[in-house]
mmCIF file of C-alpha atoms in Angstrom:
data_model
loop_
_atom_site.group_PDB
_atom_site.id
_atom_site.type_symbol
_atom_site.label_atom_id
_atom_site.label_comp_id
_atom_site.label_asym_id
_atom_site.label_seq_id
_atom_site.Cartn_x
_atom_site.Cartn_y
_atom_site.Cartn_z
ATOM 1 C CA MET A 1 -31.984 43.873 46.911
ATOM 2 C CA GLY A 2 -30.224 41.580 49.367
ATOM 3 C CA ALA A 3 -31.279 38.610 47.251
ATOM 4 C CA LEU A 4 -29.488 40.077 44.223
ATOM 5 C CA LEU A 5 -26.265 40.395 46.212
ATOM 6 C CA VAL A 6 -26.521 36.810 47.452
ATOM 7 C CA GLN A 7 -27.299 35.620 43.931
ATOM 8 C CA GLY A 8 -24.306 37.497 42.550
ATOM 9 C CA ARG A 9 -21.936 36.077 45.161
ATOM 10 C CA CYS A 10 -23.117 32.541 44.410
ATOM 11 C CA LEU A 11 -22.795 33.046 40.653
ATOM 12 C CA ALA A 12 -19.296 34.518 41.019
ATOM 13 C CA ARG A 13 -17.966 31.026 41.760
ATOM 14 C CA SER A 14 -19.057 29.617 38.405
ATOM 15 C CA ASP A 15 -20.382 32.278 36.010
ATOM 16 C CA ALA A 16 -18.685 35.669 36.094
ATOM 17 C CA ALA A 17 -20.919 37.160 33.381
ATOM 18 C CA ALA A 18 -24.095 36.222 35.241
ATOM 19 C CA ALA A 19 -22.594 37.537 38.484
ATOM 20 C CA ARG A 20 -21.824 40.872 36.827
ATOM 21 C CA ALA A 21 -25.400 41.072 35.597
ATOM 22 C CA ALA A 22 -26.792 40.376 39.081
ATOM 23 C CA PHE A 23 -24.540 42.929 40.745
ATOM 24 C CA GLY A 24 -25.334 45.464 37.997
ATOM 25 C CA ARG A 25 -29.055 45.075 38.705
ATOM 26 C CA ALA A 26 -28.366 45.465 42.422
ATOM 27 C CA VAL A 27 -26.492 48.716 41.768
ATOM 28 C CA ARG A 28 -29.384 50.135 39.766
ATOM 29 C CA VAL A 29 -32.041 49.094 42.299
ATOM 30 C CA ALA A 30 -30.051 50.518 45.213
ATOM 31 C CA ALA A 31 -29.500 53.802 43.357
ATOM 32 C CA ARG A 32 -33.237 54.188 42.607
ATOM 33 C CA ARG A 33 -34.192 53.504 46.224
ATOM 34 C CA GLY A 34 -31.442 55.606 47.795
ATOM 35 C CA LEU A 35 -29.880 52.637 49.559
ATOM 36 C CA THR A 36 -26.331 53.972 49.650
ATOM 37 C CA PRO A 37 -24.624 51.231 51.738
ATOM 38 C CA LEU A 38 -26.158 48.515 49.554
ATOM 39 C CA ARG A 39 -25.215 50.439 46.410
ATOM 40 C CA VAL A 40 -21.608 50.592 47.582
ATOM 41 C CA ALA A 41 -21.657 46.882 48.432
ATOM 42 C CA ALA A 42 -23.025 46.011 44.990
ATOM 43 C CA LEU A 43 -20.415 48.167 43.248
ATOM 44 C CA PHE A 44 -17.666 46.562 45.322
ATOM 45 C CA HIS A 45 -18.770 43.042 44.395
ATOM 46 C CA LEU A 46 -19.143 44.109 40.759
ATOM 47 C CA ALA A 47 -15.562 45.364 40.797
ATOM 48 C CA ALA A 48 -14.378 42.109 42.384
ATOM 49 C CA VAL A 49 -15.645 40.127 39.390
ATOM 50 C CA GLN A 50 -14.096 42.692 37.010
ATOM 51 C CA ARG A 51 -10.582 41.858 38.187
ATOM 52 C CA GLY A 52 -9.453 41.245 34.624
ATOM 53 C CA GLN A 53 -8.694 44.966 34.565
ATOM 54 C CA PRO A 54 -6.428 46.773 37.056
ATOM 55 C CA ASP A 55 -8.769 49.733 37.645
ATOM 56 C CA PRO A 56 -12.401 48.544 37.476
ATOM 57 C CA PRO A 57 -14.695 51.571 36.983
ATOM 58 C CA ALA A 58 -17.110 50.194 39.569
ATOM 59 C CA LEU A 59 -14.371 50.270 42.207
ATOM 60 C CA ALA A 60 -13.627 53.967 41.719
ATOM 61 C CA GLU A 61 -17.352 54.735 41.901
ATOM 62 C CA ALA A 62 -17.767 52.642 45.047
ATOM 63 C CA ARG A 63 -14.848 54.390 46.725
ATOM 64 C CA GLU A 64 -16.118 57.865 45.855
ATOM 65 C CA ILE A 65 -19.605 57.144 47.195
ATOM 66 C CA ALA A 66 -18.330 55.439 50.357
ATOM 67 C CA GLU A 67 -15.941 58.281 51.149
ATOM 68 C CA SER A 68 -18.529 61.022 50.574
ATOM 69 C CA ALA A 69 -21.140 59.140 52.648
ATOM 70 C CA GLY A 70 -18.730 58.441 55.509
ATOM 71 C CA LEU A 71 -19.013 54.669 55.111
ATOM 72 C CA LEU A 72 -15.567 54.071 56.526
ATOM 73 C CA GLY A 73 -15.845 50.323 57.046
ATOM 74 C CA GLN A 74 -16.787 49.818 53.418
ATOM 75 C CA LEU A 75 -14.074 52.286 52.390
ATOM 76 C CA ALA A 76 -11.459 50.132 54.135
ATOM 77 C CA SER A 77 -12.623 47.030 52.258
ATOM 78 C CA ILE A 78 -12.575 48.923 48.978
ATOM 79 C CA ASP A 79 -9.030 50.164 49.564
ATOM 80 C CA LEU A 80 -7.985 46.574 50.250
ATOM 81 C CA LEU A 81 -9.030 45.600 46.734
ATOM 82 C CA VAL A 82 -7.485 48.778 45.294
ATOM 83 C CA ALA A 83 -4.173 47.888 46.945
ATOM 84 C CA ASP A 84 -4.271 44.317 45.674
ATOM 85 C CA LEU A 85 -4.892 45.421 42.091
ATOM 86 C CA ALA A 86 -2.349 48.252 42.278
ATOM 87 C CA LEU A 87 0.395 45.935 43.520
ATOM 88 C CA ALA A 88 -0.194 43.528 40.634
ATOM 89 C CA ALA A 89 -0.464 46.231 37.984
ATOM 90 C CA HIS A 90 2.063 48.819 39.106
ATOM 91 C CA GLY A 91 4.158 47.316 41.893
ATOM 92 C CA PRO A 92 5.268 48.583 45.302
ATOM 93 C CA ARG A 93 5.512 52.285 44.514
ATOM 94 C CA VAL A 94 1.820 52.566 43.703
ATOM 95 C CA GLY A 95 0.367 49.745 45.782
ATOM 96 C CA GLU A 96 2.195 50.282 49.066
ATOM 97 C CA PRO A 97 0.763 53.747 49.890
ATOM 98 C CA VAL A 98 -2.762 52.419 49.347
ATOM 99 C CA ALA A 99 -2.112 49.384 51.542
ATOM 100 C CA ARG A 100 -0.658 51.563 54.314
ATOM 101 C CA ARG A 101 -3.650 53.910 54.133
ATOM 102 C CA CYS A 102 -5.992 50.942 54.430
ATOM 103 C CA ALA A 103 -4.048 49.512 57.387
ATOM 104 C CA GLU A 104 -4.235 52.852 59.219
ATOM 105 C CA LEU A 105 -7.969 53.289 58.576
ATOM 106 C CA SER A 106 -8.862 49.732 59.598
ATOM 107 C CA ALA A 107 -6.746 50.099 62.749
ATOM 108 C CA ARG A 108 -8.737 53.193 63.741
ATOM 109 C CA LEU A 109 -11.966 51.317 63.085
ATOM 110 C CA ARG A 110 -10.679 48.215 64.911
ATOM 111 C CA LEU A 111 -11.349 46.066 61.866
ATOM 112 C CA THR A 112 -8.555 43.671 62.727
ATOM 113 C CA SER A 113 -9.241 41.162 59.936
ATOM 114 C CA VAL A 114 -9.065 43.905 57.292
ATOM 115 C CA GLN A 115 -6.032 45.404 59.017
ATOM 116 C CA ALA A 116 -4.222 42.051 58.872
ATOM 117 C CA VAL A 117 -4.757 41.739 55.118
ATOM 118 C CA ALA A 118 -3.703 45.353 54.518
ATOM 119 C CA GLU A 119 -0.504 44.776 56.499
ATOM 120 C CA LEU A 120 0.085 41.605 54.469
ATOM 121 C CA PHE A 121 -0.128 43.744 51.327
ATOM 122 C CA VAL A 122 2.388 46.223 52.752
ATOM 123 C CA ALA A 123 4.683 43.252 53.366
ATOM 124 C CA ALA A 124 4.109 42.174 49.747
ATOM 125 C CA ALA A 125 5.156 45.621 48.580
ATOM 126 C CA ARG A 126 8.329 45.383 50.669
ATOM 127 C CA ALA A 127 8.897 41.934 49.144
ATOM 128 C CA GLY A 128 8.634 43.420 45.666
ATOM 129 C CA ALA A 129 11.383 45.857 46.634
ATOM 130 C CA GLY A 130 13.595 43.036 47.970
ATOM 131 C CA ASP A 131 13.444 44.432 51.517
ATOM 132 C CA ARG A 132 13.626 41.286 53.701
ATOM 133 C CA ASP A 133 13.709 43.188 56.993
ATOM 134 C CA GLY A 134 10.668 45.207 56.008
ATOM 135 C CA VAL A 135 8.876 42.036 54.908
ATOM 136 C CA GLU A 136 9.382 40.337 58.268
ATOM 137 C CA ARG A 137 8.412 43.446 60.223
ATOM 138 C CA TRP A 138 5.066 43.766 58.439
ATOM 139 C CA LEU A 139 4.422 40.024 58.454
ATOM 140 C CA ARG A 140 4.787 39.991 62.230
ATOM 141 C CA ARG A 141 2.149 42.695 62.463
ATOM 142 C CA ALA A 142 -0.242 40.926 60.076
ATOM 143 C CA GLY A 143 0.198 37.546 61.742
ATOM 144 C CA SER A 144 -0.423 38.925 65.229
ATOM 145 C CA ARG A 145 -3.896 40.366 64.519
ATOM 146 C CA PRO A 146 -6.872 38.600 66.069
ATOM 147 C CA ASN A 147 -9.424 37.262 63.597
ATOM 148 C CA ALA A 148 -6.863 37.247 60.779
ATOM 149 C CA PRO A 149 -8.375 35.184 57.922
ATOM 150 C CA ARG A 150 -6.858 31.957 56.670
ATOM 151 C CA GLU A 151 -5.560 33.785 53.587
ATOM 152 C CA VAL A 152 -3.274 35.846 55.835
ATOM 153 C CA ARG A 153 -1.704 32.749 57.409
ATOM 154 C CA ALA A 154 -1.090 31.334 53.932
ATOM 155 C CA GLY A 155 0.090 34.694 52.664
ATOM 156 C CA LEU A 156 2.940 34.962 55.163
ATOM 157 C CA ASP A 157 5.023 32.408 53.270
ATOM 158 C CA LEU A 158 3.730 33.413 49.843
ATOM 159 C CA VAL A 159 4.993 36.953 50.492
ATOM 160 C CA ARG A 160 8.350 35.542 51.575
ATOM 161 C CA ALA A 161 8.387 33.648 48.265
ATOM 162 C CA ILE A 162 7.937 36.906 46.338
ATOM 163 C CA CYS A 163 10.905 38.409 48.175
ATOM 164 C CA SER A 164 13.018 35.335 47.420
ATOM 165 C CA VAL A 165 12.202 35.593 43.700
ATOM 166 C CA VAL A 166 13.132 39.273 43.689
ATOM 167 C CA THR A 167 16.447 38.539 45.418
ATOM 168 C CA GLY A 168 17.315 35.549 43.212
ATOM 169 C CA ASP A 169 16.638 32.551 45.481
ATOM 170 C CA LEU A 170 14.249 30.413 43.425
ATOM 171 C CA PRO A 171 14.684 27.164 45.420
ATOM 172 C CA GLY A 172 13.926 29.071 48.630
ATOM 173 C CA ALA A 173 10.975 30.772 46.948
ATOM 174 C CA ALA A 174 9.554 27.429 45.835
ATOM 175 C CA ALA A 175 9.765 25.972 49.351
ATOM 176 C CA GLN A 176 8.125 29.057 50.862
ATOM 177 C CA ALA A 177 5.350 29.085 48.254
ATOM 178 C CA ASP A 178 4.696 25.403 48.965
ATOM 179 C CA ASP A 179 4.280 26.149 52.659
ATOM 180 C CA GLY A 180 1.774 28.905 51.954
ATOM 181 C CA ALA A 181 -0.126 27.048 49.259
ATOM 182 C CA SER A 182 -0.551 23.957 51.447
ATOM 183 C CA ILE A 183 -2.699 25.986 53.848
ATOM 184 C CA LEU A 184 -5.146 26.989 51.118
ATOM 185 C CA ALA A 185 -5.021 24.009 48.764
ATOM 186 C CA GLY A 186 -8.042 22.258 50.314
ATOM 187 C CA HIS A 187 -9.882 25.443 51.267
ATOM 188 C CA ALA A 188 -12.779 25.811 48.841
ATOM 189 C CA SER A 189 -13.491 29.445 49.723
ATOM 190 C CA ALA A 190 -9.922 30.638 49.205
ATOM 191 C CA ALA A 191 -9.719 33.865 47.230
ATOM 192 C CA PRO A 192 -8.343 33.277 43.714
ATOM 193 C CA THR A 193 -5.296 35.424 44.411
ATOM 194 C CA HIS A 194 -2.653 35.964 41.746
ATOM 195 C CA TRP A 195 -0.020 34.638 44.172
ATOM 196 C CA TRP A 196 -1.214 31.134 43.316
ATOM 197 C CA GLY A 197 0.219 31.565 39.834
ATOM 198 C CA LEU A 198 3.670 32.191 41.281
ATOM 199 C CA TRP A 199 3.435 28.942 43.280
ATOM 200 C CA LEU A 200 2.644 26.921 40.157
ATOM 201 C CA LEU A 201 5.409 28.574 38.119
ATOM 202 C CA LEU A 202 8.007 27.993 40.833
ATOM 203 C CA ARG A 203 7.009 24.312 40.996
ATOM 204 C CA GLU A 204 7.651 24.064 37.248
ATOM 205 C CA VAL A 205 10.931 25.988 37.243
ATOM 206 C CA THR A 206 12.402 24.024 40.157
ATOM 207 C CA GLY A 207 11.044 20.699 38.892
ATOM 208 C CA HIS A 208 9.287 19.894 42.159
ATOM 209 C CA GLU A 209 6.271 17.745 41.210
ATOM 210 C CA PRO A 210 4.850 20.282 38.739
ATOM 211 C CA GLN A 211 2.183 17.830 37.531
ATOM 212 C CA ASP A 212 0.610 17.725 41.004
ATOM 213 C CA ALA A 213 0.572 21.522 41.143
ATOM 214 C CA ARG A 214 -1.091 21.726 37.723
ATOM 215 C CA ALA A 215 -3.793 19.276 38.826
ATOM 216 C CA VAL A 216 -4.604 21.346 41.921
ATOM 217 C CA PHE A 217 -4.445 24.576 39.967
ATOM 218 C CA GLN A 218 -6.625 23.602 37.031
ATOM 219 C CA HIS A 219 -9.475 22.229 39.181
ATOM 220 C CA ALA A 220 -9.704 25.182 41.573
ATOM 221 C CA ARG A 221 -11.214 28.646 41.351
ATOM 222 C CA MET A 222 -7.745 30.157 41.426
ATOM 223 C CA GLY A 223 -7.042 29.055 37.859
ATOM 224 C CA ARG A 224 -9.926 31.062 36.413
ATOM 225 C CA ARG A 225 -8.318 34.475 36.745
ATOM 226 C CA GLY A 226 -6.516 35.643 33.628
ATOM 227 C CA VAL A 227 -3.478 36.580 35.682
ATOM 228 C CA ASN A 228 -3.189 32.981 36.906
ATOM 229 C CA ARG A 229 -3.811 31.539 33.451
ATOM 230 C CA GLY A 230 -0.822 33.594 32.356
ATOM 231 C CA ALA A 231 1.340 31.892 34.977
ATOM 232 C CA LEU A 232 0.076 28.504 33.794
ATOM 233 C CA LEU A 233 1.089 29.391 30.235
ATOM 234 C CA TYR A 234 4.555 30.454 31.420
ATOM 235 C CA ALA A 235 4.912 27.113 33.185
ATOM 236 C CA GLY A 236 4.044 25.467 29.875
ATOM 237 C CA ALA A 237 6.699 27.571 28.145
ATOM 238 C CA VAL A 238 9.335 26.319 30.597
ATOM 239 C CA ALA A 239 8.296 22.701 30.089
ATOM 240 C CA ALA A 240 8.336 23.065 26.295
ATOM 241 C CA GLY A 241 11.692 24.840 26.326
ATOM 242 C CA ARG A 242 13.283 22.069 28.327
ATOM 243 C CA GLU A 243 11.962 19.498 25.863
ATOM 244 C CA GLY A 244 13.414 21.378 22.906
ATOM 245 C CA ARG A 245 10.005 22.412 21.535
ATOM 246 C CA VAL A 246 11.151 25.908 20.628
ATOM 247 C CA GLU A 247 8.045 27.085 18.767
ATOM 248 C CA ASP A 248 5.678 25.734 21.419
ATOM 249 C CA SER A 249 7.684 27.474 24.144
ATOM 250 C CA ALA A 250 7.660 30.811 22.291
ATOM 251 C CA GLN A 251 3.930 30.526 21.614
ATOM 252 C CA ALA A 252 3.180 29.766 25.260
ATOM 253 C CA MET A 253 5.248 32.782 26.341
ATOM 254 C CA ALA A 254 3.396 35.036 23.898
ATOM 255 C CA SER A 255 0.024 33.758 25.135
ATOM 256 C CA GLY A 256 1.130 34.272 28.744
ATOM 257 C CA ASP A 257 2.235 37.813 27.927
ATOM 258 C CA ALA A 258 -1.211 38.529 26.454
ATOM 259 C CA ALA A 259 -2.991 37.131 29.523
ATOM 260 C CA LEU A 260 -0.866 39.278 31.844
ATOM 261 C CA GLU A 261 -0.611 42.519 29.871
ATOM 262 C CA VAL A 262 -3.001 44.432 32.142
ATOM 263 C CA TYR A 263 -0.773 43.649 35.140
ATOM 264 C CA PRO A 264 2.647 44.837 33.884
ATOM 265 C CA TRP A 265 4.516 44.653 37.200
ATOM 266 C CA TRP A 266 3.368 41.117 38.054
ATOM 267 C CA HIS A 267 3.909 40.201 34.417
ATOM 268 C CA ARG A 268 7.591 41.161 34.689
ATOM 269 C CA LEU A 269 8.003 39.423 38.055
ATOM 270 C CA LEU A 270 6.660 36.123 36.677
ATOM 271 C CA ARG A 271 8.908 36.348 33.634
ATOM 272 C CA LEU A 272 11.999 36.464 35.855
ATOM 273 C CA PRO A 273 11.914 32.752 36.884
ATOM 274 C CA VAL A 274 11.315 31.839 33.225
ATOM 275 C CA TRP A 275 14.333 33.873 32.070
ATOM 276 C CA THR A 276 16.399 32.370 34.885
ATOM 277 C CA ALA A 277 15.617 28.814 33.778
ATOM 278 C CA ALA A 278 16.267 29.665 30.128
ATOM 279 C CA VAL A 279 19.666 31.267 30.822
ATOM 280 C CA ILE A 280 20.920 28.598 33.228
ATOM 281 C CA GLU A 281 19.666 25.655 31.152
ATOM 282 C CA GLY A 282 20.482 27.120 27.738
ATOM 283 C CA TRP A 283 17.150 27.029 25.943
ATOM 284 C CA GLY A 284 15.144 29.727 24.176
ATOM 285 C CA ASP A 285 16.241 33.321 23.571
ATOM 286 C CA PRO A 286 15.775 35.164 26.879
ATOM 287 C CA VAL A 287 18.062 38.128 26.133
ATOM 288 C CA PRO A 288 15.524 40.386 24.310
ATOM 289 C CA GLY A 289 12.939 39.829 27.040
ATOM 290 C CA LEU A 290 15.492 40.461 29.775
ATOM 291 C CA ARG A 291 16.570 43.714 28.144
ATOM 292 C CA ALA A 292 12.987 44.899 27.760
ATOM 293 C CA ASP A 293 12.170 44.020 31.376
ATOM 294 C CA LEU A 294 15.378 45.656 32.611
ATOM 295 C CA ALA A 295 14.413 48.932 30.910
ATOM 296 C CA CYS A 296 10.980 48.840 32.548
ATOM 297 C CA HIS A 297 12.404 47.954 35.991
ATOM 298 C CA GLU A 298 14.836 50.869 35.789
ATOM 299 C CA LEU A 299 12.119 53.299 34.734
ATOM 300 C CA ASN A 300 9.847 52.022 37.508
ATOM 301 C CA GLY A 301 12.553 52.282 40.175
ATOM 302 C CA ASP A 302 12.544 48.511 40.846
ATOM 303 C CA GLU A 303 16.265 48.231 41.533
ATOM 304 C CA ALA A 304 16.204 44.730 43.042
ATOM 305 C CA LEU A 305 14.473 43.308 39.973
ATOM 306 C CA ALA A 306 16.743 45.313 37.671
ATOM 307 C CA ARG A 307 19.767 43.835 39.428
ATOM 308 C CA GLN A 308 18.506 40.299 38.769
ATOM 309 C CA CYS A 309 18.043 41.107 35.077
ATOM 310 C CA ARG A 310 21.580 42.534 34.841
ATOM 311 C CA ASP A 311 23.018 39.419 36.504
ATOM 312 C CA LEU A 312 21.158 37.135 34.083
ATOM 313 C CA LEU A 313 22.246 39.194 31.084
ATOM 314 C CA ARG A 314 25.867 38.833 32.202
ATOM 315 C CA GLN A 315 25.404 35.072 32.550
ATOM 316 C CA ALA A 316 23.905 34.995 29.057
ATOM 317 C CA GLY A 317 26.944 36.844 27.665
ATOM 318 C CA ALA A 318 24.990 40.039 26.987
ATOM 319 C CA PRO A 319 25.921 42.462 29.811
ATOM 320 C CA SER A 320 24.011 45.697 30.160
ATOM 321 C CA ARG A 321 25.297 48.972 31.529
ATOM 322 C CA ARG A 322 23.517 50.475 34.490
ATOM 323 C CA SER A 323 21.145 53.178 33.336
ATOM 324 C CA ARG A 324 21.722 56.754 34.492
ATOM 325 C CA GLY A 325 18.252 57.780 33.509
ATOM 326 C CA ALA A 326 15.823 56.811 30.833
ATOM 327 C CA SER A 327 17.615 55.889 27.629
ATOM 328 C CA VAL A 328 15.888 56.859 24.403
ATOM 329 C CA PRO A 329 15.508 54.045 21.850
ATOM 330 C CA PRO A 330 16.645 55.031 18.342
ATOM 331 C CA ARG A 331 13.139 55.070 16.850
ATOM 332 C CA LEU A 332 11.925 57.424 19.599
ATOM 333 C CA ARG A 333 15.059 59.578 19.407
ATOM 334 C CA ALA A 334 14.401 59.961 15.683
ATOM 335 C CA ALA A 335 10.966 61.361 16.532
ATOM 336 C CA GLY A 336 12.566 63.957 18.826
ATOM 337 C CA ILE A 337 11.431 62.337 22.068
ATOM 338 C CA THR A 338 13.479 63.255 25.156
ATOM 339 C CA SER A 339 14.576 61.035 28.055
ATOM 340 C CA ARG A 340 12.001 62.665 30.351
ATOM 341 C CA GLU A 341 9.286 61.999 27.792
ATOM 342 C CA VAL A 342 10.394 58.348 27.650
ATOM 343 C CA GLU A 343 9.914 58.159 31.440
ATOM 344 C CA VAL A 344 6.405 59.556 31.072
ATOM 345 C CA LEU A 345 5.714 57.217 28.156
ATOM 346 C CA ALA A 346 6.703 54.155 30.197
ATOM 347 C CA LEU A 347 4.255 55.127 32.949
ATOM 348 C CA VAL A 348 1.488 55.808 30.422
ATOM 349 C CA ALA A 349 2.115 52.269 29.169
ATOM 350 C CA GLU A 350 1.552 50.976 32.724
ATOM 351 C CA GLY A 351 -1.884 52.579 32.711
ATOM 352 C CA LEU A 352 -1.153 55.407 35.168
ATOM 353 C CA SER A 353 -3.189 58.604 35.038
ATOM 354 C CA ASN A 354 -1.542 62.005 34.634
ATOM 355 C CA ALA A 355 -1.947 62.640 38.367
ATOM 356 C CA GLN A 356 -0.292 59.313 39.234
ATOM 357 C CA ILE A 357 2.570 59.992 36.813
ATOM 358 C CA ALA A 358 3.049 63.431 38.357
ATOM 359 C CA ALA A 359 3.293 61.905 41.835
ATOM 360 C CA ARG A 360 5.725 59.223 40.660
ATOM 361 C CA LEU A 361 8.083 61.653 38.879
ATOM 362 C CA HIS A 362 7.617 64.554 41.326
ATOM 363 C CA LEU A 363 6.214 66.820 38.614
ATOM 364 C CA SER A 364 3.105 68.972 38.387
ATOM 365 C CA VAL A 365 0.055 67.509 36.670
ATOM 366 C CA ARG A 366 0.205 70.345 34.133
ATOM 367 C CA THR A 367 3.789 69.397 33.244
ATOM 368 C CA VAL A 368 2.785 65.778 32.724
ATOM 369 C CA GLU A 369 -0.133 66.890 30.550
ATOM 370 C CA THR A 370 2.345 68.837 28.427
ATOM 371 C CA HIS A 371 4.635 65.813 28.090
ATOM 372 C CA VAL A 372 1.720 63.576 27.080
ATOM 373 C CA SER A 373 0.527 66.118 24.506
ATOM 374 C CA ARG A 374 4.017 66.318 23.021
ATOM 375 C CA LEU A 375 4.291 62.515 22.935
ATOM 376 C CA LEU A 376 0.985 62.259 21.078
ATOM 377 C CA ALA A 377 2.156 64.860 18.576
ATOM 378 C CA LYS A 378 5.631 63.367 18.062
ATOM 379 C CA THR A 379 4.444 59.780 17.667
ATOM 380 C CA GLY A 380 1.277 60.591 15.753
ATOM 381 C CA ALA A 381 -0.694 58.400 18.157
ATOM 382 C CA ALA A 382 -4.411 59.127 18.202
ATOM 383 C CA ASP A 383 -4.886 58.518 21.915
ATOM 384 C CA ARG A 384 -3.249 57.132 25.085
ATOM 385 C CA THR A 385 -4.115 53.553 24.187
ATOM 386 C CA ARG A 386 -2.228 53.825 20.911
ATOM 387 C CA LEU A 387 0.553 55.807 22.602
ATOM 388 C CA ARG A 388 1.259 52.878 24.949
ATOM 389 C CA THR A 389 2.474 50.796 21.986
ATOM 390 C CA TYR A 390 5.450 53.137 21.536
ATOM 391 C CA ALA A 391 6.849 52.489 25.031
ATOM 392 C CA PRO A 392 10.078 50.458 25.457
ATOM 393 C CA GLY A 393 9.279 46.761 25.562
ATOM 394 C CA GLN A 394 5.944 47.191 23.742
ATOM 395 C CA HIS A 395 5.166 46.094 20.198
ATOM 396 C CA GLN A 396 3.425 48.261 17.644
#
């Protein structure tokens, strides 16, 4: 059993499919023999190599078993991964509560290394909201923990870089990301975090030795995650746009969008530096993308990001009025869809469950179920997957 876990961890560095197979066998063996802690560990590692999806089924199963069995240490580690994925997929409103819960649990258990990472994730959530004071407060906590891993020391400046992007300071963000990335660049065991993709993209947008960043990126584990490949494609779109290769730039953007579609919040954050470069330098057609992202930011309550989109639209000569609620696109209005149903639809498109949507909009689960049923009927969509294509900013 232990050998399967070791085998899976070794394979995870080079062969994700083989690693999944090893961890899957470990899960089955542990279940047959009643080895609950090892079963949870195998499920956790299986979920870690399934990071191409924001809610790996193995992670939910691992969390349920760990919680029911009272395996609190493992539960804290699981919630750390849940928070990381939730921040990338859904942003601060979903990810921050999970990160705070993990920080509180690990503090009670005196798991200071886990606590430091959880507090770093809370700081990242504050960064996504453009809250500089909150960022520094939580970074001080994370940085002060004994046994904080190297990734936390690197993450301090990478989180600051996220906040600088959200508040419109791309040169500052690039310098901060450089400081954080330099700590991990030669560290072979560094986790392939999606923050690496932001570092590469900022290097490209600011023109600071992007070729060197690409060389580091493409020869390291970090470049293997789909979310980071998306950032690499966006960097290529910026380079092509600047060279006047319009079709190549548009194709790279479309490929980047596809690579990042399962992480809609991070997807929109990474597009912001691209739109900024396009508007300021006068290449491409950033206005449709800015308008689509603005609608999603407003629906998601991401006011700092929405403000950046409005500013860029004004610079591009296409100002947008501040939304007073969810606007209903003409094609949805024609189907009889209401503004509240558009809000629900946008959250369905982000992959949220009915319970999560209810919490976000302060509604009952039954009310959300009713809205979803009406949306399915009005659009004619066969299921939630098809329904997502009707959301603002999506393509049918």
